[in-house]
Tab-separated table of C-alpha atoms in Angstrom:
chain	number	residue	atom	x	y	z
A	6	LEU	CA	-10.663	-19.669	4.073
A	7	ASP	CA	-11.668	-16.668	1.968
A	8	SER	CA	-15.392	-15.975	1.496
A	9	THR	CA	-16.469	-18.444	4.193
A	10	ASN	CA	-18.271	-16.024	6.562
A	11	LEU	CA	-15.513	-16.584	9.111
A	12	LYS	CA	-15.924	-14.474	12.263
A	13	SER	CA	-12.889	-15.560	14.287
A	14	VAL	CA	-9.409	-16.985	13.798
A	15	SER	CA	-9.080	-18.225	17.359
A	16	GLY	CA	-6.690	-21.154	17.518
A	17	ILE	CA	-4.933	-20.282	14.245
A	18	SER	CA	-1.587	-20.022	16.033
A	19	SER	CA	-1.443	-23.812	16.293
A	20	ALA	CA	-0.915	-24.039	12.513
A	21	GLN	CA	2.800	-23.367	12.787
A	22	SER	CA	3.663	-24.806	9.361
A	23	LEU	CA	1.114	-22.632	7.547
A	24	GLU	CA	2.679	-20.670	4.675
A	25	ILE	CA	-0.334	-19.088	2.926
A	26	LEU	CA	-3.329	-17.637	4.776
A	27	ASN	CA	-6.164	-16.025	2.815
A	28	LEU	CA	-8.946	-14.597	4.972
A	29	ARG	CA	-10.429	-12.122	2.488
A	30	PHE	CA	-14.157	-11.445	2.197
A	31	ASN	CA	-15.102	-12.711	5.630
A	32	LYS	CA	-16.774	-11.178	8.676
A	33	LEU	CA	-13.768	-10.522	10.873
A	34	ARG	CA	-14.309	-7.541	13.167
A	35	GLY	CA	-12.397	-5.694	15.860
A	36	GLY	CA	-8.662	-5.202	16.061
A	37	PHE	CA	-5.952	-6.989	14.130
A	38	PRO	CA	-5.902	-10.691	15.177
A	39	HIS	CA	-2.571	-10.777	17.027
A	40	GLU	CA	-2.605	-14.567	17.112
A	41	ILE	CA	-1.673	-14.492	13.420
A	42	LEU	CA	1.691	-12.965	14.356
A	43	GLU	CA	2.646	-16.292	15.914
A	44	LEU	CA	2.647	-17.961	12.483
A	45	LYS	CA	6.369	-17.695	11.849
A	46	SER	CA	6.317	-19.663	8.575
A	47	LEU	CA	3.844	-17.426	6.742
A	48	ILE	CA	4.864	-16.301	3.272
A	49	SER	CA	1.549	-14.735	2.242
A	50	LEU	CA	-1.095	-13.130	4.477
A	51	GLN	CA	-4.317	-11.701	3.056
A	52	ILE	CA	-7.004	-10.253	5.343
A	53	GLY	CA	-8.525	-7.685	3.022
A	54	ASP	CA	-12.231	-6.953	2.649
A	55	ASN	CA	-13.231	-7.475	6.276
A	56	ASP	CA	-14.280	-5.042	9.008
A	57	LEU	CA	-11.080	-4.851	11.041
A	58	GLU	CA	-10.130	-1.570	12.687
A	59	GLY	CA	-7.652	0.206	14.911
A	60	PRO	CA	-3.856	0.362	14.673
A	61	LEU	CA	-1.656	-2.359	13.261
A	62	PRO	CA	0.925	-4.115	15.431
A	63	GLY	CA	4.285	-2.365	15.540
A	64	SER	CA	7.237	-3.221	13.339
A	65	ASP	CA	8.905	-5.319	16.040
A	66	HIS	CA	5.953	-7.719	15.988
A	67	TRP	CA	6.016	-8.021	12.195
A	68	GLY	CA	9.763	-8.537	12.246
A	69	ALA	CA	9.324	-11.965	13.810
A	70	MET	CA	7.633	-13.112	10.573
A	71	LYS	CA	10.889	-13.389	8.670
A	72	THR	CA	9.527	-15.357	5.702
A	73	LEU	CA	6.674	-12.949	4.935
A	74	GLU	CA	6.715	-11.848	1.288
A	75	GLU	CA	3.140	-10.668	0.745
A	76	LEU	CA	0.849	-8.695	3.071
A	77	ARG	CA	-2.593	-7.581	1.888
A	78	LEU	CA	-4.781	-5.747	4.391
A	79	GLY	CA	-6.778	-3.513	2.043
A	80	VAL	CA	-10.446	-2.568	2.398
A	81	ASN	CA	-10.733	-2.540	6.176
A	82	ARG	CA	-10.856	0.313	8.696
A	83	PHE	CA	-7.329	0.181	10.071
A	84	SER	CA	-6.060	3.518	11.362
A	85	GLY	CA	-3.054	5.169	12.949
A	86	ARG	CA	0.424	5.265	11.495
A	87	ILE	CA	1.818	2.756	9.035
A	88	PRO	CA	4.513	0.467	10.468
A	89	ASP	CA	7.817	0.653	8.609
A	90	PHE	CA	8.277	-3.144	8.495
A	91	ARG	CA	11.976	-2.401	8.903
A	92	SER	CA	12.938	-5.999	9.750
A	93	ASN	CA	10.978	-7.781	7.004
A	94	ALA	CA	13.685	-8.349	4.412
A	95	LEU	CA	11.482	-10.412	2.069
A	96	LEU	CA	8.297	-8.314	2.144
A	97	SER	CA	7.986	-7.085	-1.445
A	98	MET	CA	4.192	-6.847	-1.777
A	99	LEU	CA	2.409	-4.509	0.665
A	100	ASP	CA	-1.245	-3.522	0.206
A	101	LEU	CA	-2.739	-1.252	2.869
A	102	SER	CA	-5.160	0.550	0.548
A	103	TRP	CA	-8.694	1.662	1.393
A	104	ASN	CA	-8.174	2.090	5.131
A	105	ALA	CA	-7.860	5.142	7.394
A	106	PHE	CA	-4.103	5.291	7.974
A	107	SER	CA	-2.781	8.767	8.744
A	108	GLY	CA	0.518	10.570	9.205
A	109	ASP	CA	3.575	10.510	6.985
A	110	ILE	CA	4.708	7.564	4.901
A	111	PRO	CA	7.691	6.126	6.841
A	112	SER	CA	10.942	7.145	5.194
A	113	ASN	CA	12.459	3.745	6.046
A	114	LEU	CA	9.509	1.686	4.785
A	115	LEU	CA	10.760	-1.766	3.709
A	116	ILE	CA	14.334	-0.616	4.318
A	117	LYS	CA	15.665	-4.199	4.539
A	118	VAL	CA	14.220	-5.293	1.183
A	119	SER	CA	16.866	-5.586	-1.535
A	120	SER	CA	16.863	-2.735	-4.046
A	121	GLU	CA	17.020	-5.312	-6.844
A	122	VAL	CA	13.725	-6.986	-5.890
A	123	PRO	CA	10.578	-5.723	-7.687
A	124	VAL	CA	8.464	-4.064	-5.005
A	125	GLN	CA	4.756	-3.216	-4.983
A	126	ILE	CA	3.376	-0.777	-2.403
A	127	ASN	CA	-0.310	0.176	-2.455
A	128	LEU	CA	-1.258	2.882	0.054
A	129	ALA	CA	-4.085	4.381	-1.993
A	130	ASN	CA	-7.177	5.886	-0.417
A	131	ASN	CA	-6.034	6.550	3.120
A	132	ARG	CA	-5.410	9.783	5.032
A	133	LEU	CA	-1.676	9.992	4.533
A	134	HIS	CA	0.038	13.345	4.166
A	135	GLY	CA	3.480	14.839	3.767
A	136	PRO	CA	6.031	13.812	1.112
A	137	VAL	CA	6.629	10.662	-0.851
A	138	PRO	CA	9.853	9.424	0.770
A	139	GLU	CA	12.888	10.212	-1.358
A	140	GLN	CA	14.439	7.048	0.078
A	141	PHE	CA	12.249	5.000	-2.310
A	142	ASP	CA	14.715	6.031	-5.008
A	143	ARG	CA	16.887	3.063	-4.044
A	144	PHE	CA	14.433	0.569	-5.605
A	145	ASP	CA	15.217	-0.418	-9.172
A	146	LYS	CA	11.682	-1.489	-10.016
A	147	MET	CA	8.642	-0.380	-8.051
A	148	THR	CA	4.885	-0.266	-8.455
A	149	LEU	CA	3.646	2.542	-6.216
A	150	TYR	CA	-0.012	3.480	-5.750
A	151	LEU	CA	-0.727	6.534	-3.584
A	152	ARG	CA	-3.875	8.120	-4.994
A	153	GLY	CA	-6.568	9.551	-2.784
A	154	ASN	CA	-4.322	10.799	0.033
A	155	GLN	CA	-3.010	14.246	0.985
A	156	ILE	CA	0.475	13.991	-0.485
A	157	GLU	CA	2.153	17.403	-0.565
A	158	THR	CA	5.588	16.689	-2.035
A	159	LEU	CA	6.829	14.406	-4.803
A	160	PRO	CA	10.638	14.558	-5.095
A	161	ALA	CA	11.828	14.940	-8.680
A	162	THR	CA	14.509	12.310	-8.031
A	163	LEU	CA	11.761	9.676	-8.031
A	164	CYS	CA	10.796	10.594	-11.587
A	165	ASP	CA	14.168	10.538	-13.329
A	166	ASP	CA	15.502	8.088	-15.911
A	167	ASP	CA	16.731	5.657	-13.262
A	168	ASN	CA	13.133	5.051	-12.215
A	169	GLY	CA	11.746	4.643	-15.719
A	170	PRO	CA	10.647	1.029	-15.063
A	171	TRP	CA	8.458	2.144	-12.142
A	172	ASN	CA	4.689	1.702	-12.434
A	173	LYS	CA	5.132	-0.620	-15.399
A	174	GLY	CA	7.065	1.980	-17.375
A	175	ASP	CA	4.689	4.883	-16.788
A	176	VAL	CA	7.442	6.915	-15.119
A	177	ALA	CA	9.569	6.596	-18.255
A	178	ARG	CA	6.656	7.739	-20.408
A	179	TYR	CA	5.099	10.442	-18.213
A	180	SER	CA	7.750	11.336	-15.616
A	181	CYS	CA	6.214	12.369	-12.262
A	182	ASN	CA	2.695	12.173	-13.698
A	183	GLY	CA	3.230	8.425	-13.949
A	184	LEU	CA	3.403	8.359	-10.150
A	185	LEU	CA	0.912	11.043	-9.130
A	186	CYS	CA	-1.061	13.745	-10.880
A	187	PRO	CA	0.302	17.162	-9.808
A	188	PRO	CA	-1.668	19.577	-7.615
A	189	GLY	CA	-4.477	21.252	-9.506
A	190	THR	CA	-5.119	18.194	-11.684
A	191	TYR	CA	-6.942	14.898	-11.285
A	192	ASN	CA	-7.480	11.481	-12.835
A	193	GLU	CA	-9.512	8.429	-11.838
A	194	LEU	CA	-6.248	6.653	-10.974
A	195	GLY	CA	-4.606	9.722	-9.445
A	196	ARG	CA	-1.792	9.340	-11.999
A	197	GLN	CA	-1.350	9.097	-15.747
A	198	HIS	CA	-1.611	5.618	-17.190
A	199	GLY	CA	-1.737	5.679	-20.961
A	200	ASP	CA	-2.090	8.551	-23.406
A	201	GLU	CA	-5.860	8.317	-23.142
A	202	LYS	CA	-5.826	8.880	-19.380
A	203	PRO	CA	-3.933	12.142	-18.774
A	204	CYS	CA	-4.052	14.225	-15.616
A	205	LEU	CA	-6.906	16.661	-16.246
A	206	PRO	CA	-6.798	20.303	-15.082
A	207	CYS	CA	-9.076	21.497	-12.299
A	208	GLY	CA	-10.670	24.894	-12.244
A	209	GLN	CA	-9.702	25.381	-8.623
A	210	PRO	CA	-6.391	25.261	-6.748
A	211	SER	CA	-5.228	22.258	-4.758
A	212	LYS	CA	-1.994	21.502	-2.928
A	213	PHE	CA	-2.258	17.717	-3.008
A	214	TYR	CA	-0.851	15.206	-5.471
A	215	GLY	CA	-2.741	12.187	-6.754
A	216	GLN	CA	-6.305	13.445	-6.565
A	217	THR	CA	-9.059	11.369	-8.161
A	218	SER	CA	-11.694	14.109	-8.339
A	219	CYS	CA	-11.909	17.842	-8.900
A	220	GLY	CA	-14.714	19.459	-6.942
A	221	GLY	CA	-17.720	17.286	-7.718
A	222	ALA	CA	-16.320	16.044	-11.029
A	223	THR	CA	-14.540	12.768	-11.608
A	224	SER	CA	-12.823	11.384	-14.675
A	225	GLY	CA	-14.513	8.005	-14.393
A	226	ALA	CA	-15.247	5.152	-12.025
A	227	LEU	CA	-12.499	4.366	-9.568
A	228	SER	CA	-10.761	1.052	-9.894
A	229	SER	CA	-9.468	-0.856	-6.896
């Protein structure tokens, strides 16, 4: 159902055996379609690139979707705090990028997901602040994108040898810079990825990690 100019998902709850739902690049507007939460067999849900807004349903609502492994809600106008998805034990791919989420990143985000499962979390380009949760250290292999927020603290424990496989090995190669460029530097990705894309110094102070521009300058076109 992606790219079909769909404006409503009314009646979708009757598709109880549905496992994959892709609603990207449509014309959905308003709040999150709560009827989707009744699809208890969903494994993958993609609603990115629409015009949805407002807060997401709370973690208790998401917890009823026990088979959910992939949730992509990027490029909308969702706001408010990020749910912690504390009951979704299989949810290993979470994309909430390019929205207007604010507040801290939940310290217990995806707490039920096994530490041995490769996890991808994309929270880039929101309005998040505070620290990167030290509790993420429990994941053996993680891809973590946080650029373009107001992150103030990056615990050194997330950049040690145990987390070398993170971000496709960039943490092993560049330590904390493989997660986020430090304050006072910038990069188009907000982190170092390859020797040819280092974190570049700014000529002005900043207290935030993972910045993609320095004043009016940028290091290149942003990728999604």
